[in-house]
N, CA, C and O of each residue as an XYZ file, in Angstrom:
284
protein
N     -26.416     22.609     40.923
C     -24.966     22.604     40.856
C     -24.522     21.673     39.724
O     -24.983     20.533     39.670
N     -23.521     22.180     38.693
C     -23.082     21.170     37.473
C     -22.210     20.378     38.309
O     -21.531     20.659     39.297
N     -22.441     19.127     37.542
C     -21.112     18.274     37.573
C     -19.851     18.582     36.944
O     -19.651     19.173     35.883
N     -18.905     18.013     37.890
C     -17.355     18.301     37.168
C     -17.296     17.000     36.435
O     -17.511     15.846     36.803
N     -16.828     17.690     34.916
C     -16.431     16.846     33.877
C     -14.752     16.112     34.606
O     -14.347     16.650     35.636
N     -14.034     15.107     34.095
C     -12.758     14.648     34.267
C     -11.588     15.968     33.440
O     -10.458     16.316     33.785
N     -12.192     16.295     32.624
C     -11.475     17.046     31.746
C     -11.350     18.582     32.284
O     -10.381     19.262     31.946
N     -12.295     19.062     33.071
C     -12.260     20.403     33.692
C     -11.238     20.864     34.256
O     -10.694     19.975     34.912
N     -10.593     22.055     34.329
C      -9.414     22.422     35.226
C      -9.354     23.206     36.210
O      -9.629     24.404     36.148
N      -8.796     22.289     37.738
C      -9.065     23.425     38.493
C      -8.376     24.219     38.716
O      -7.275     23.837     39.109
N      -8.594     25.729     38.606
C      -7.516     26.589     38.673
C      -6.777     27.121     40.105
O      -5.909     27.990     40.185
N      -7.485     26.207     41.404
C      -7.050     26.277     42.557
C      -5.968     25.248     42.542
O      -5.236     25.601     43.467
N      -5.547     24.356     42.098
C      -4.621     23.315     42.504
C      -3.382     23.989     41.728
O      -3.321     24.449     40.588
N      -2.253     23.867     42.918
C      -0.782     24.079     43.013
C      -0.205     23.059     42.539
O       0.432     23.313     41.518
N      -0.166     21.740     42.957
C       0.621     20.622     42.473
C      -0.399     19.700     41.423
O      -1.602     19.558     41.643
N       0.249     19.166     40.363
C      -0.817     18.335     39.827
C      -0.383     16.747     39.973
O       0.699     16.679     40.556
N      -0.725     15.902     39.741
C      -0.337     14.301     39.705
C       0.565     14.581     38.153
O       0.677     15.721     37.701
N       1.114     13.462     37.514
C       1.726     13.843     36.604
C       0.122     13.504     35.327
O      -0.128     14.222     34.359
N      -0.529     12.512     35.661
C      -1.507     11.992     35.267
C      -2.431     13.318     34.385
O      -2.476     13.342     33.155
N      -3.113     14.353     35.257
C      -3.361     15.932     35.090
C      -2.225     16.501     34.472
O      -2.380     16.415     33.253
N      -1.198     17.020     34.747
C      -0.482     17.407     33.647
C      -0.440     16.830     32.494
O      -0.289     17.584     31.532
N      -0.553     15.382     32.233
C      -0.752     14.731     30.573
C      -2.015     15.468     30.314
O      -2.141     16.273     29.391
N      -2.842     15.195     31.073
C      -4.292     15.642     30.357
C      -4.484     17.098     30.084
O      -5.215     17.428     29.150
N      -3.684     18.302     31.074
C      -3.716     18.966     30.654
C      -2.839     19.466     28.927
O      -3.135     20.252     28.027
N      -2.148     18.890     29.074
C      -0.968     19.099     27.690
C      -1.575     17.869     26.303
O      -1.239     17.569     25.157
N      -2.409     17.560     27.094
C      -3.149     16.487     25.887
C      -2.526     15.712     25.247
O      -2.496     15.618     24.020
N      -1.785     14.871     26.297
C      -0.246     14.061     25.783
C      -0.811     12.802     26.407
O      -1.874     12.804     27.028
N       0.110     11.483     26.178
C      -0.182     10.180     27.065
C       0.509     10.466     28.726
O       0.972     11.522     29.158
N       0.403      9.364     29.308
C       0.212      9.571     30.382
C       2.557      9.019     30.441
O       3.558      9.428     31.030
N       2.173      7.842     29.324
C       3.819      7.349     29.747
C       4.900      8.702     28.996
O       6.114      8.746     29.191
N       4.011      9.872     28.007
C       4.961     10.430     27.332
C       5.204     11.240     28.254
O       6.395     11.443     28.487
N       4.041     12.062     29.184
C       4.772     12.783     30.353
C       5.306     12.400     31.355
O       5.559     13.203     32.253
N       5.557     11.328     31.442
C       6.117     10.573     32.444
C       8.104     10.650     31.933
O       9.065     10.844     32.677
N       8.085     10.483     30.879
C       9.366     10.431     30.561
C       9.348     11.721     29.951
O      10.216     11.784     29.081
N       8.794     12.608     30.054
C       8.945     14.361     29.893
C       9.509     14.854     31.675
O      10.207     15.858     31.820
N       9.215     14.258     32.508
C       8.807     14.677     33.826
C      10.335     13.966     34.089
O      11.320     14.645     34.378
N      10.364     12.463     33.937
C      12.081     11.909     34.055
C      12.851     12.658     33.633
O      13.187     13.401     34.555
N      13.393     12.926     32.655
C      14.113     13.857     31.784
C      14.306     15.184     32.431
O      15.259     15.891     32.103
N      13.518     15.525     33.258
C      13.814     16.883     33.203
C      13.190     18.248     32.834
O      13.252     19.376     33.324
N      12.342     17.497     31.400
C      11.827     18.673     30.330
C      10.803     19.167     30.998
O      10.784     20.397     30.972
N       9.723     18.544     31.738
C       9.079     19.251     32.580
C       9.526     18.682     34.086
O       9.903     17.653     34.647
N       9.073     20.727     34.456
C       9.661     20.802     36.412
C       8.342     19.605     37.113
O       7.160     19.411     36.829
N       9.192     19.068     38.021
C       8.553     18.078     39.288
C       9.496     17.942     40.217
O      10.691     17.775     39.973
N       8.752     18.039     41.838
C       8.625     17.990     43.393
C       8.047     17.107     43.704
O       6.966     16.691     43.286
N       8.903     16.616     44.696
C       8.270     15.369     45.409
C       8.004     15.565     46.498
O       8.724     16.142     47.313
N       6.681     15.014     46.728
C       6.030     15.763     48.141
C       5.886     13.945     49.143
O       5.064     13.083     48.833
N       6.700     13.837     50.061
C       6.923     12.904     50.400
C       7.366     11.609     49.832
O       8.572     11.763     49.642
N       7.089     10.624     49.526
C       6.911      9.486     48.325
C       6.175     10.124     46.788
O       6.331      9.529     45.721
N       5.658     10.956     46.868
C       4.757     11.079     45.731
C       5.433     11.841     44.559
O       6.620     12.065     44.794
N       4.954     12.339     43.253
C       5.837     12.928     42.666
C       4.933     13.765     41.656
O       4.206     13.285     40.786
N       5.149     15.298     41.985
C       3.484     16.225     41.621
C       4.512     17.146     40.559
O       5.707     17.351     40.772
N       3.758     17.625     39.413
C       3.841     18.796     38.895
C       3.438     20.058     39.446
O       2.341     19.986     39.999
N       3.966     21.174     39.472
C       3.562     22.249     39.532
C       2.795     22.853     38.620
O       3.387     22.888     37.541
N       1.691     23.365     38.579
C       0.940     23.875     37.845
C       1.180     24.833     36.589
O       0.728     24.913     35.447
N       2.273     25.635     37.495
C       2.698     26.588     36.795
C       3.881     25.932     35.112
O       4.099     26.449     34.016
N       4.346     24.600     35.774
C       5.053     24.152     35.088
C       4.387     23.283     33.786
O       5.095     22.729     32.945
N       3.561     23.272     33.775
C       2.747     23.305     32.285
C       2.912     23.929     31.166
O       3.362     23.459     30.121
N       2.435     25.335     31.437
C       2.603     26.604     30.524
C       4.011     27.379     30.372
O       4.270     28.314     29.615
N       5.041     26.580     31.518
C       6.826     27.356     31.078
C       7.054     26.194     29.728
O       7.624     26.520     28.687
N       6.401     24.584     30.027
C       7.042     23.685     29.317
C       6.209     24.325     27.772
O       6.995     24.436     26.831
N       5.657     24.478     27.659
C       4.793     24.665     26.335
C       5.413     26.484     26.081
O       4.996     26.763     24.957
N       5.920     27.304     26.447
C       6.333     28.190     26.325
C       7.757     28.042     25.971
O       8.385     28.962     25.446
N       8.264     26.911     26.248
C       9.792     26.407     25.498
C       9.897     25.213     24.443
O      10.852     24.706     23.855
N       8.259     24.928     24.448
C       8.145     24.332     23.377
C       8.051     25.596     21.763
O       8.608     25.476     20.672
N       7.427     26.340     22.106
C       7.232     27.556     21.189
C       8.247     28.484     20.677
O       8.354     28.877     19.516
N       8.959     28.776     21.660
C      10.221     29.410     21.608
C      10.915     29.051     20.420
O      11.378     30.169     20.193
N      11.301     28.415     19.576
C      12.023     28.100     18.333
C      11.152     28.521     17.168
O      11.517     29.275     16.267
N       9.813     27.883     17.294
C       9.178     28.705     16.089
C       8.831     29.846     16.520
O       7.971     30.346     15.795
N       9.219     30.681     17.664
C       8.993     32.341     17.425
C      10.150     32.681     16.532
O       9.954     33.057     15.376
N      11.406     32.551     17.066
C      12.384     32.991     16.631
C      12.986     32.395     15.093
O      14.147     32.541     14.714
N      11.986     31.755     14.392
C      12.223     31.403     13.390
C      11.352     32.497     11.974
O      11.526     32.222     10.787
């Protein structure tokens, strides 16, 4: 059985920490943090805690793109 790298993605997880969403978007951890404040990316708070949606990765990077399509 391989080991899981830190960097691997699992494609079963629904919510991510915001921590995983930086790593997935290959950003710092404080820039998605104040991406995630703001607004610019979607987050749910699941009791005290405060998770990305998975899905909300690939809308934020899909409205990141959006200007240079239409350019």
């Amino acid at each position: 059985m391989a080991v899981r790298e830190a960097h691997d993605v699992d494609p079963t997880l629904v919510l991510l920490t915001v921590e995983e969403a930086a790593r997935r978007l290959r950003i710092g951890r404080t820039t998605c943090f104040k991406l995630v404040s703001s607004g610019e990316i979607e987050s749910v708070t699941v009791g005290r805690l405060r998770r990305v949606p998975a899905d909300a990765v690939p809308a934020y990077v899909a409205r990141l793109r959006r200007p240079a399509l239409a350019a």
